Coordinates of C-alpha atoms in Angstrom, one line a residue:
M21 CA -28.9 63.1 146.5
P22 CA -29.5 64.7 149.5
K23 CA -29.1 68.8 150.3
S24 CA -27.0 70.1 152.2
F25 CA -28.0 70.6 156.3
E26 CA -25.7 71.8 159.3
R27 CA -26.4 70.7 162.9
A28 CA -25.0 71.8 166.2
I29 CA -21.8 71.8 167.7
G30 CA -22.0 68.8 169.7
E31 CA -25.2 67.4 168.5
T32 CA -24.9 63.4 168.8
F33 CA -25.7 60.7 165.8
E34 CA -26.1 57.7 165.5
C35 CA -23.5 56.0 165.6
H36 CA -21.5 54.0 162.0
A37 CA -19.2 52.2 160.7
C38 CA -15.4 54.0 160.3
P39 CA -12.2 53.4 159.4
L40 CA -11.5 54.1 163.2
N41 CA -7.8 53.1 163.3
L42 CA -7.0 55.6 160.4
E43 CA -8.5 58.3 162.3
L44 CA -6.9 57.4 165.9
E45 CA -3.1 57.3 163.8
A46 CA -4.3 60.4 162.1
M47 CA -5.9 62.6 165.8
Y48 CA -2.4 61.0 167.2
N49 CA -0.2 62.3 164.6
V50 CA -1.8 65.6 164.7
T51 CA -1.4 65.6 168.9
N52 CA 2.2 65.1 168.7
C53 CA 2.2 68.5 165.4
M54 CA 0.7 70.1 167.5
S55 CA 2.5 69.8 171.0
S56 CA 5.2 72.4 170.7
S57 CA 2.5 74.4 171.1
D58 CA 3.2 76.4 168.0
V59 CA 0.5 77.1 165.8
G60 CA 2.8 78.7 162.5
R61 CA 1.7 77.8 159.5
S62 CA 3.6 75.3 158.7
T63 CA 2.4 73.1 162.0
L64 CA -0.8 73.7 160.2
A65 CA 0.5 72.4 157.7
T66 CA 1.1 69.0 159.3
V67 CA -2.2 69.0 160.6
L68 CA -4.1 69.3 157.0
D69 CA -1.4 66.4 155.6
N70 CA -2.8 63.9 158.5
L71 CA -6.4 64.8 157.1
Q72 CA -6.1 62.5 154.0
L73 CA -5.8 59.6 156.6
S74 CA -9.3 60.1 156.5
E75 CA -10.0 60.0 153.0
M76 CA -10.3 63.7 153.0
S77 CA -8.0 66.3 150.1
R78 CA -8.0 70.0 150.1
G79 CA -7.8 71.3 154.0
M80 CA -8.0 74.7 154.5
I81 CA -7.8 76.7 157.6
T82 CA -8.9 79.9 158.1
L83 CA -8.5 82.1 161.0
A84 CA -9.9 85.6 162.6
D85 CA -8.4 88.8 162.5
E86 CA -10.7 90.9 165.3
F87 CA -8.9 94.1 163.5
T88 CA -9.5 93.2 160.6
R89 CA -13.7 91.5 160.5
K90 CA -12.6 89.1 158.5
L91 CA -11.8 85.4 158.3
V92 CA -7.8 85.1 156.8
L93 CA -7.1 82.0 155.0
E94 CA -3.8 80.4 156.8
V95 CA -3.0 77.2 154.7
I96 CA -4.2 75.4 152.0
Q97 CA -4.5 72.2 150.1
D98 CA -4.1 70.6 146.9
E99 CA -5.8 67.5 146.1
A100 CA -2.3 65.7 146.5
G101 CA -1.2 67.7 149.5
A102 CA 0.7 70.3 148.4
D103 CA 0.3 74.3 149.6
V104 CA -1.5 76.6 147.7
E105 CA -0.6 79.9 147.2
R106 CA -3.2 81.9 149.2
N107 CA -2.6 85.5 147.8
G108 CA -4.2 87.1 150.5
I109 CA -7.8 85.5 150.2
T110 CA -10.1 86.4 153.2
Y111 CA -14.0 86.2 153.9
Q112 CA -16.1 88.4 155.2
F113 CA -17.8 87.0 158.3
G114 CA -20.9 85.0 157.0
E115 CA -19.9 84.4 153.8
G116 CA -20.1 81.5 152.0
I117 CA -19.6 78.0 153.7
I118 CA -16.5 79.8 155.4
G119 CA -17.8 83.1 156.9
S120 CA -22.0 80.8 157.6
A121 CA -19.9 77.8 159.4
F122 CA -17.9 80.1 161.5
E123 CA -20.8 83.2 162.4
Q124 CA -22.9 80.6 163.7
N125 CA -20.9 78.4 164.7
R126 CA -22.5 75.5 163.1
V127 CA -20.9 72.4 161.3
V128 CA -21.9 72.6 157.4
I129 CA -22.0 69.9 155.8
V130 CA -22.2 69.7 151.8
P131 CA -22.7 66.5 149.7
R132 CA -22.1 67.8 146.4
V133 CA -20.6 71.7 146.2
G134 CA -21.2 72.2 142.9
D135 CA -25.2 71.5 144.0
E136 CA -24.3 74.2 147.0
S137 CA -24.9 78.1 146.0
R138 CA -23.5 79.9 149.4
F139 CA -19.7 78.2 148.1
A140 CA -17.8 81.4 147.3
G141 CA -15.6 79.5 144.8
K142 CA -13.2 81.9 145.7
L143 CA -10.3 79.4 145.8
G144 CA -10.7 77.5 142.6
I145 CA -9.2 74.2 143.5
Y146 CA -12.4 72.6 144.8
D147 CA -14.0 69.3 143.0
P148 CA -18.1 70.5 142.2
N149 CA -18.6 66.3 142.2
R150 CA -17.2 65.9 145.8
P151 CA -18.5 67.3 149.5
F152 CA -17.5 69.4 151.0
I153 CA -17.1 70.0 155.4
A154 CA -16.5 72.8 157.1
V155 CA -16.4 72.8 161.1
P156 CA -15.4 76.0 163.6
I157 CA -12.4 75.8 165.0
S158 CA -13.5 77.6 169.0
A159 CA -11.1 78.5 172.3
N160 CA -12.3 79.6 175.7
G161 CA -16.2 79.2 173.8
K162 CA -15.3 82.3 171.2
V163 CA -14.6 80.9 168.1
I164 CA -11.4 81.9 166.2
G165 CA -11.8 80.3 163.0
V166 CA -12.5 77.5 160.9
L167 CA -11.4 74.1 159.4
A168 CA -12.9 72.9 156.1
A169 CA -12.2 69.9 154.2
Q170 CA -13.4 68.0 150.8
P171 CA -13.9 64.3 151.7
K172 CA -12.9 61.5 149.0
V173 CA -17.0 59.6 148.9
A174 CA -20.0 61.3 148.8
D175 CA -21.6 58.5 151.6
M176 CA -24.1 60.2 154.4
D177 CA -23.1 58.2 157.1
R178 CA -19.1 58.4 156.4
L179 CA -19.6 62.5 156.0
E180 CA -21.1 62.5 159.6
S181 CA -18.5 60.2 160.7
Q182 CA -15.8 62.6 159.2
S183 CA -16.9 65.9 159.5
R184 CA -16.8 64.6 163.7
F185 CA -13.5 63.8 163.0
L186 CA -12.8 67.7 161.8
V187 CA -14.7 69.0 165.1
M188 CA -12.0 66.8 167.1
I189 CA -8.9 68.4 165.0
A190 CA -10.6 71.6 164.9
N191 CA -10.9 71.4 168.6
L192 CA -7.5 70.6 169.1
V193 CA -6.6 73.0 166.2
G194 CA -8.2 75.6 168.6
Q195 CA -6.3 74.8 171.9
I196 CA -3.4 75.5 170.5
A197 CA -3.7 78.0 168.7
K198 CA -5.7 80.4 171.7
L199 CA -2.4 79.3 173.3
S200 CA -0.2 80.6 170.9
Q201 CA -2.4 83.5 170.5
D202 CA -1.7 84.9 174.4
H203 CA 2.4 83.5 173.7
A204 CA 2.5 85.8 170.3
L205 CA 0.9 88.7 172.8
E206 CA 3.1 88.5 176.1
K207 CA 6.2 87.9 174.0
C208 CA 4.5 91.5 172.3
Q209 CA 4.8 92.9 175.6
L210 CA 8.0 91.8 176.6
T211 CA 9.1 93.1 173.4
D212 CA 7.3 96.4 175.0
Q213 CA 8.6 96.2 178.6
R214 CA 12.4 95.2 176.5
D215 CA 12.1 98.9 174.7
R216 CA 10.6 100.6 177.4
L217 CA 13.8 99.6 179.9
L218 CA 16.3 100.1 177.1
E219 CA 14.9 103.8 176.6
Q220 CA 15.4 104.1 180.1
L221 CA 18.7 102.3 180.1
S222 CA 19.8 104.6 177.0
Q223 CA 18.5 107.9 179.1
Q224 CA 20.0 106.8 182.5
Y225 CA 22.9 106.3 180.7
G226 CA 23.1 109.3 177.1
F227 CA 26.2 111.7 177.3
E228 CA 23.6 113.7 179.4
N229 CA 24.5 112.1 182.0
I230 CA 28.0 112.8 182.1
I231 CA 28.2 116.7 183.2
G232 CA 31.2 118.6 181.9
R233 CA 31.1 121.6 179.6
S234 CA 35.3 122.1 180.6
D235 CA 37.6 121.0 177.3
P236 CA 38.5 118.3 178.9
M237 CA 35.2 116.6 179.0
R238 CA 34.5 117.9 175.5
R239 CA 37.5 116.1 174.2
V240 CA 35.8 112.8 176.2
F241 CA 32.3 113.6 174.5
Q242 CA 33.7 113.3 170.8
Q243 CA 35.7 110.3 172.1
I244 CA 32.5 109.1 172.9
S245 CA 30.9 109.7 169.9
A246 CA 32.6 108.9 167.3
V247 CA 33.7 105.1 169.9
A248 CA 30.4 104.6 169.9
K249 CA 29.4 103.2 166.4
W250 CA 32.3 100.9 165.8
T251 CA 32.8 97.5 168.3
T252 CA 36.4 99.3 168.7
T253 CA 38.0 97.9 171.7
V254 CA 37.9 100.7 174.4
L255 CA 40.5 101.2 176.9
I256 CA 38.9 103.9 180.0
R257 CA 42.0 105.9 181.8
G258 CA 41.3 107.6 184.9
E259 CA 41.7 108.2 188.7
S260 CA 39.3 106.4 190.7
G261 CA 35.8 107.6 191.1
T262 CA 35.7 109.6 187.6
G263 CA 32.9 108.0 185.6
K264 CA 34.7 105.9 184.2
E265 CA 31.8 103.2 184.2
L266 CA 29.2 105.4 183.2
V267 CA 31.4 106.0 180.2
A268 CA 31.0 102.5 179.4
H269 CA 27.1 102.4 179.6
A270 CA 27.1 106.2 177.4
I271 CA 29.4 104.1 174.7
H272 CA 27.4 100.8 174.9
Y273 CA 23.8 102.4 174.7
N274 CA 24.4 104.8 172.0
S275 CA 25.8 101.8 170.1
Q276 CA 24.1 99.6 168.0
R277 CA 24.5 96.7 170.9
A278 CA 22.1 98.5 172.9
D279 CA 19.5 95.8 173.1
K280 CA 22.7 93.1 173.6
P281 CA 23.0 92.2 177.0
F282 CA 26.1 94.9 179.3
V283 CA 27.5 92.4 181.7
K284 CA 30.5 94.0 184.2
L285 CA 33.0 92.9 186.4
N286 CA 35.2 94.1 188.6
A287 CA 38.6 92.1 188.6
A288 CA 39.9 93.3 191.5
V289 CA 37.9 91.6 194.1
L290 CA 38.3 88.3 192.5
S291 CA 41.0 85.7 192.7
D292 CA 42.0 84.0 189.7
N293 CA 40.1 81.2 189.8
L294 CA 37.0 83.4 190.9
L295 CA 37.6 85.5 188.3
E296 CA 38.8 82.0 186.0
S297 CA 34.6 81.3 186.2
E298 CA 33.2 83.8 186.3
L299 CA 34.6 84.9 182.7
F300 CA 34.6 81.8 181.3
G301 CA 31.7 79.8 183.6
Y302 CA 31.6 76.2 184.5
E303 CA 30.0 72.7 184.0
K304 CA 28.6 70.5 186.9
G305 CA 31.1 68.6 189.0
A306 CA 34.2 71.1 188.1
F307 CA 34.9 72.2 190.9
T308 CA 34.1 71.2 194.8
G309 CA 29.8 73.4 195.2
A310 CA 29.9 73.3 191.0
T311 CA 26.1 71.2 191.5
E312 CA 25.5 73.1 188.5
G313 CA 27.1 73.8 184.9
R314 CA 27.1 78.0 184.7
P315 CA 27.8 79.7 181.7
G316 CA 30.5 82.9 182.3
R317 CA 30.2 86.4 181.9
F318 CA 31.4 86.3 178.1
E319 CA 28.7 83.7 177.3
R320 CA 26.3 86.3 178.9
A321 CA 27.4 89.2 177.3
D322 CA 27.6 87.8 173.4
G323 CA 26.7 89.9 171.0
G324 CA 27.3 92.8 173.4
T325 CA 30.0 94.2 175.7
L326 CA 31.5 93.1 178.8
F327 CA 33.1 95.6 180.8
L328 CA 35.5 94.7 182.8
D329 CA 36.8 97.0 185.9
E330 CA 39.6 97.5 187.4
I331 CA 41.5 95.5 184.2
G332 CA 45.4 96.7 185.5
E333 CA 44.8 94.6 188.9
I334 CA 44.8 91.4 187.2
S335 CA 47.2 88.5 187.5
P336 CA 49.8 87.8 185.0
G337 CA 49.3 83.8 184.9
F338 CA 45.7 85.3 184.1
Q339 CA 46.4 87.7 181.8
S340 CA 47.7 84.9 179.4
K341 CA 44.3 83.2 179.1
L342 CA 42.7 86.9 178.5
L343 CA 44.7 87.3 175.7
R344 CA 43.0 84.3 174.0
V345 CA 39.2 85.0 174.4
L346 CA 40.4 89.0 172.5
Q347 CA 42.4 88.0 170.0
E348 CA 40.3 84.8 168.7
G349 CA 37.1 85.1 170.8
E350 CA 37.1 81.6 171.6
F351 CA 37.3 79.8 175.2
E352 CA 35.9 76.9 176.9
R353 CA 34.4 76.8 180.3
V354 CA 36.1 75.3 183.9
G355 CA 35.9 71.7 183.6
S356 CA 34.9 70.7 179.6
S357 CA 37.3 70.8 176.9
Q358 CA 34.8 72.6 174.4
T359 CA 35.6 75.3 172.7
K360 CA 32.5 77.9 173.1
S361 CA 32.6 81.5 170.4
V362 CA 31.6 84.5 171.0
D363 CA 31.1 87.8 169.4
V364 CA 31.8 90.8 172.4
R365 CA 32.4 93.6 172.9
I366 CA 35.4 94.8 175.7
I367 CA 35.7 97.8 177.2
A368 CA 38.4 98.0 179.9
A369 CA 39.2 100.6 182.6
T370 CA 41.6 101.5 185.2
N371 CA 43.0 103.4 187.2
R372 CA 46.8 101.9 186.9
D373 CA 49.5 103.6 185.4
L374 CA 49.8 100.2 182.5
E375 CA 52.9 101.9 181.0
A376 CA 54.6 101.5 183.7
D377 CA 53.1 98.6 184.5
V378 CA 54.3 96.7 181.4
E379 CA 58.0 98.6 181.6
A380 CA 58.1 96.3 185.3
G381 CA 56.7 92.9 183.8
K382 CA 53.4 93.4 185.6
F383 CA 51.5 93.3 182.4
R384 CA 52.2 91.5 179.3
E385 CA 52.3 94.5 176.8
D386 CA 50.9 92.5 174.3
L387 CA 47.3 92.4 176.3
Y388 CA 48.5 96.2 176.9
Y389 CA 48.2 96.5 172.9
R390 CA 45.1 94.6 172.4
L391 CA 42.9 96.6 175.0
N392 CA 44.4 100.3 174.2
V393 CA 42.4 100.1 171.0
M394 CA 40.5 103.3 171.5
P395 CA 42.0 105.1 175.1
I396 CA 40.1 107.4 176.8
Y397 CA 41.1 109.7 179.9
M398 CA 38.9 110.8 182.1
P399 CA 40.1 114.0 183.4
P400 CA 40.3 114.0 187.5
L401 CA 37.6 117.0 189.0
R402 CA 40.7 119.1 190.1
A403 CA 41.6 119.4 186.0
R404 CA 37.6 120.5 185.9
C405 CA 36.9 122.5 188.4
E406 CA 35.2 124.6 185.9
D407 CA 32.2 122.1 186.2
I408 CA 32.0 121.2 189.2
P409 CA 28.4 124.3 189.8
D410 CA 26.6 122.0 187.2
L411 CA 28.4 118.8 188.3
A412 CA 27.0 119.4 191.7
M413 CA 23.6 120.5 191.1
H414 CA 23.3 117.2 188.7
L415 CA 24.1 114.9 191.8
V416 CA 21.6 117.3 194.5
R417 CA 19.0 116.4 191.7
R418 CA 20.0 112.8 192.0
I419 CA 20.0 113.0 196.2
S420 CA 16.4 115.4 195.9
D421 CA 15.4 111.4 193.9
R422 CA 16.8 109.4 196.5
Q423 CA 15.1 111.3 199.5
G424 CA 11.9 112.0 197.9
R425 CA 12.4 115.4 198.0
D426 CA 13.2 119.2 196.4
L427 CA 16.5 120.0 197.3
S428 CA 18.3 123.0 196.5
L429 CA 22.3 124.3 196.4
S430 CA 23.1 127.7 197.9
Q431 CA 25.9 129.5 195.3
S432 CA 27.6 130.4 198.5
A433 CA 27.6 126.5 199.0
T434 CA 28.7 125.9 195.4
A435 CA 31.6 128.2 195.4
L436 CA 33.2 126.7 199.1
L437 CA 32.7 123.2 197.4
M438 CA 35.2 125.0 194.2
R439 CA 37.5 125.7 197.1
Y440 CA 38.8 122.3 197.4
D441 CA 40.7 120.0 194.9
W442 CA 38.9 116.6 195.6
P443 CA 41.6 113.5 195.6
G444 CA 38.8 111.4 195.2
N445 CA 36.9 113.3 192.8
V446 CA 32.5 112.7 191.3
R447 CA 32.8 110.3 194.2
E448 CA 33.4 111.9 197.0
L449 CA 31.8 115.3 195.7
E450 CA 28.5 112.8 195.6
N451 CA 29.4 111.9 199.4
C452 CA 29.6 115.7 200.9
L453 CA 26.9 116.3 199.1
E454 CA 24.5 113.6 200.5
R455 CA 26.0 114.2 203.9
A456 CA 24.8 118.1 203.5
A457 CA 21.5 117.3 202.9
V458 CA 21.4 114.9 206.4
M459 CA 22.5 118.3 208.2
A460 CA 21.0 120.3 206.1
G461 CA 18.5 122.6 208.7
S462 CA 16.4 123.0 205.3
A463 CA 15.1 122.2 201.9
V464 CA 18.1 124.2 200.4
I465 CA 22.0 122.9 201.3
D466 CA 24.1 126.3 201.8
R467 CA 27.4 126.7 202.8
E468 CA 26.9 126.1 205.9
A469 CA 25.8 122.6 205.8
I470 CA 28.7 122.3 203.9
V471 CA 30.8 123.3 206.3
D472 CA 29.2 121.0 208.6
T473 CA 30.9 118.2 206.2
G474 CA 34.7 119.0 207.1
L475 CA 35.5 120.6 204.5
E476 CA 36.5 123.3 205.5
D477 CA 39.3 121.5 207.6
R478 CA 39.8 118.9 204.8
I479 CA 40.6 122.0 202.5
M480 CA 42.9 123.5 205.2
S481 CA 45.1 120.2 205.3
R482 CA 45.4 120.2 202.0
G483 CA 47.2 123.5 201.4
G484 CA 44.7 125.6 200.4
T485 CA 42.5 129.0 201.1
L486 CA 39.8 130.3 202.3
V487 CA 37.9 133.3 200.7
E488 CA 34.9 134.4 202.8
A489 CA 32.4 136.6 201.3
P490 CA 31.9 139.9 201.6
A491 CA 29.0 140.9 204.2
N492 CA 26.7 142.6 201.5
F493 CA 27.7 139.7 199.2
N494 CA 24.3 138.0 199.4
D495 CA 22.4 141.2 199.7
P496 CA 19.3 140.6 197.9
D497 CA 18.8 144.6 196.7
L498 CA 22.4 144.3 194.7
D499 CA 21.7 143.0 190.9
E500 CA 23.8 140.2 189.2
R501 CA 26.6 143.7 187.6
D502 CA 26.9 144.8 191.5
R503 CA 27.4 141.5 192.6
I504 CA 29.8 140.8 190.6
V505 CA 31.4 144.1 191.2
A506 CA 31.4 143.0 194.5
A507 CA 33.1 139.8 194.3
L508 CA 35.5 141.1 192.0
E509 CA 36.6 144.0 194.4
H510 CA 36.8 141.5 197.6
C511 CA 39.1 139.1 195.7
G512 CA 41.2 142.2 194.4
W513 CA 40.0 142.0 190.6
V514 CA 41.3 138.1 190.5
Q515 CA 38.5 136.8 188.6
A516 CA 39.2 133.0 188.9
K517 CA 39.5 134.0 192.6
A518 CA 35.6 135.4 192.7
A519 CA 34.2 133.2 189.9
R520 CA 35.1 131.0 192.9
L521 CA 32.9 133.2 195.2
L522 CA 30.4 133.3 192.9
G523 CA 30.0 129.5 191.9
M524 CA 30.4 130.3 188.1
T525 CA 33.6 129.2 186.3
P526 CA 36.3 131.7 185.4
R527 CA 34.9 131.6 180.8
Q528 CA 31.3 132.8 182.9
I529 CA 32.2 135.7 184.7
A530 CA 34.5 136.3 182.3
Y531 CA 31.8 136.6 179.4
R532 CA 29.8 138.3 182.3
I533 CA 31.7 141.1 183.1
Q534 CA 31.9 141.7 179.1
T535 CA 28.3 141.4 178.5
L536 CA 27.9 143.9 182.1
D537 CA 30.1 146.2 180.5
I538 CA 32.5 146.2 184.0
K539 CA 35.3 148.2 184.4
V540 CA 38.0 145.6 185.2
R541 CA 40.8 147.0 187.9
R542 CA 44.8 146.3 187.7
I543 CA 45.4 146.0 190.6

């Protein structure tokens, strides 16, 4: 019996007769099964199945783990082609026939396993009287694993032919394995990027971005915390500009659906036909201009949350179509008769008096009850004026980020902001502060900058009164106690007025009066 020998990859041999058709058929099958660019264990097992056509069995594939510097047994078959339990078997680089083929990047042909001292014998399934061939798996000039099998015939001419066949299979496996590794790396990077974006979104739309310490806002926070962990339908009520969309974001990104889509639609700006195609999608040719099919917002939000803003503006005719989806979770695309099912959490918002609309027949009563499962009422800014100082500072920081400069807000400016009832709510407050930031002569938004926005005139036109600060109000030599006393004296010892003058809440000034031991005068 000849001794074992090795040859370099690419080394040529004199051609001998071989069952070429069988090997071509095996190569064809392997090419087909590998075309998916997916090197899962099932695909690798299919590769080993086709080795049987070249009169080889007990195939095995190992791939290198660079971190542990070991060859990991990915898949192995027995004589009959059945998968064998791997039991976590690995090979050190250079260990046995497998390790030698990998480390030296050489084809190893063993005419008889029982005569080869390097044979590790870890698996106990190989016939000691048969040959064994191991070939490196390479990708982009780098060895990444080993393909091995046990031929059924010990003829040397046939062994050489089979080794060349194994090299071709190994090259194909190597190319696809490298592509699969690249895809896995890309997927990992995309997953990391997604997680970072989700974390940023969670921070951007977390509770800390909903500003307020007043009692009405405390109730809002309690309701958001309670409902976020469930899939309950939520109806957010409140005037325009109170932050209803921000609450919807907070509910979604603090729920178990945070890693799923958050899709929103303003129902007030679309006709019934456009609203139907936007929500349910449409098929190619469903209407003029529909050159291809398109999924709607419900499909895009599957598994996540759909935020329907201005829900009170949809027509009675479309309300029935929406009701069916909310009740059954089913719909059809425009131009299709195929029913689709979705799992979507609905958060709706409106500034309308839906109860009055139900009474007037403008809004379906059954749809109202379907939406109004968990109502959350966003209070107007005039009902929580004590939140204005914190809210104004938050908005100034946001404006600072947009303008790329450090901005601050003076106490006198804050005091003036608290004199207005803000019918446009937070949106109007932010617009006012942004105009003031543009008009401010420095990085400090002071009272004059607020006056330049026309706020004083708006206060007077809405029946308000202005409280001017005393001449010594901003005297740097005054400590906090003296400033509070000066403000109280100026306002006739009315704490609410003094608080507005100082840019404080009534609760804050009451706390300071107590801690600073200020004796309140009765006028």
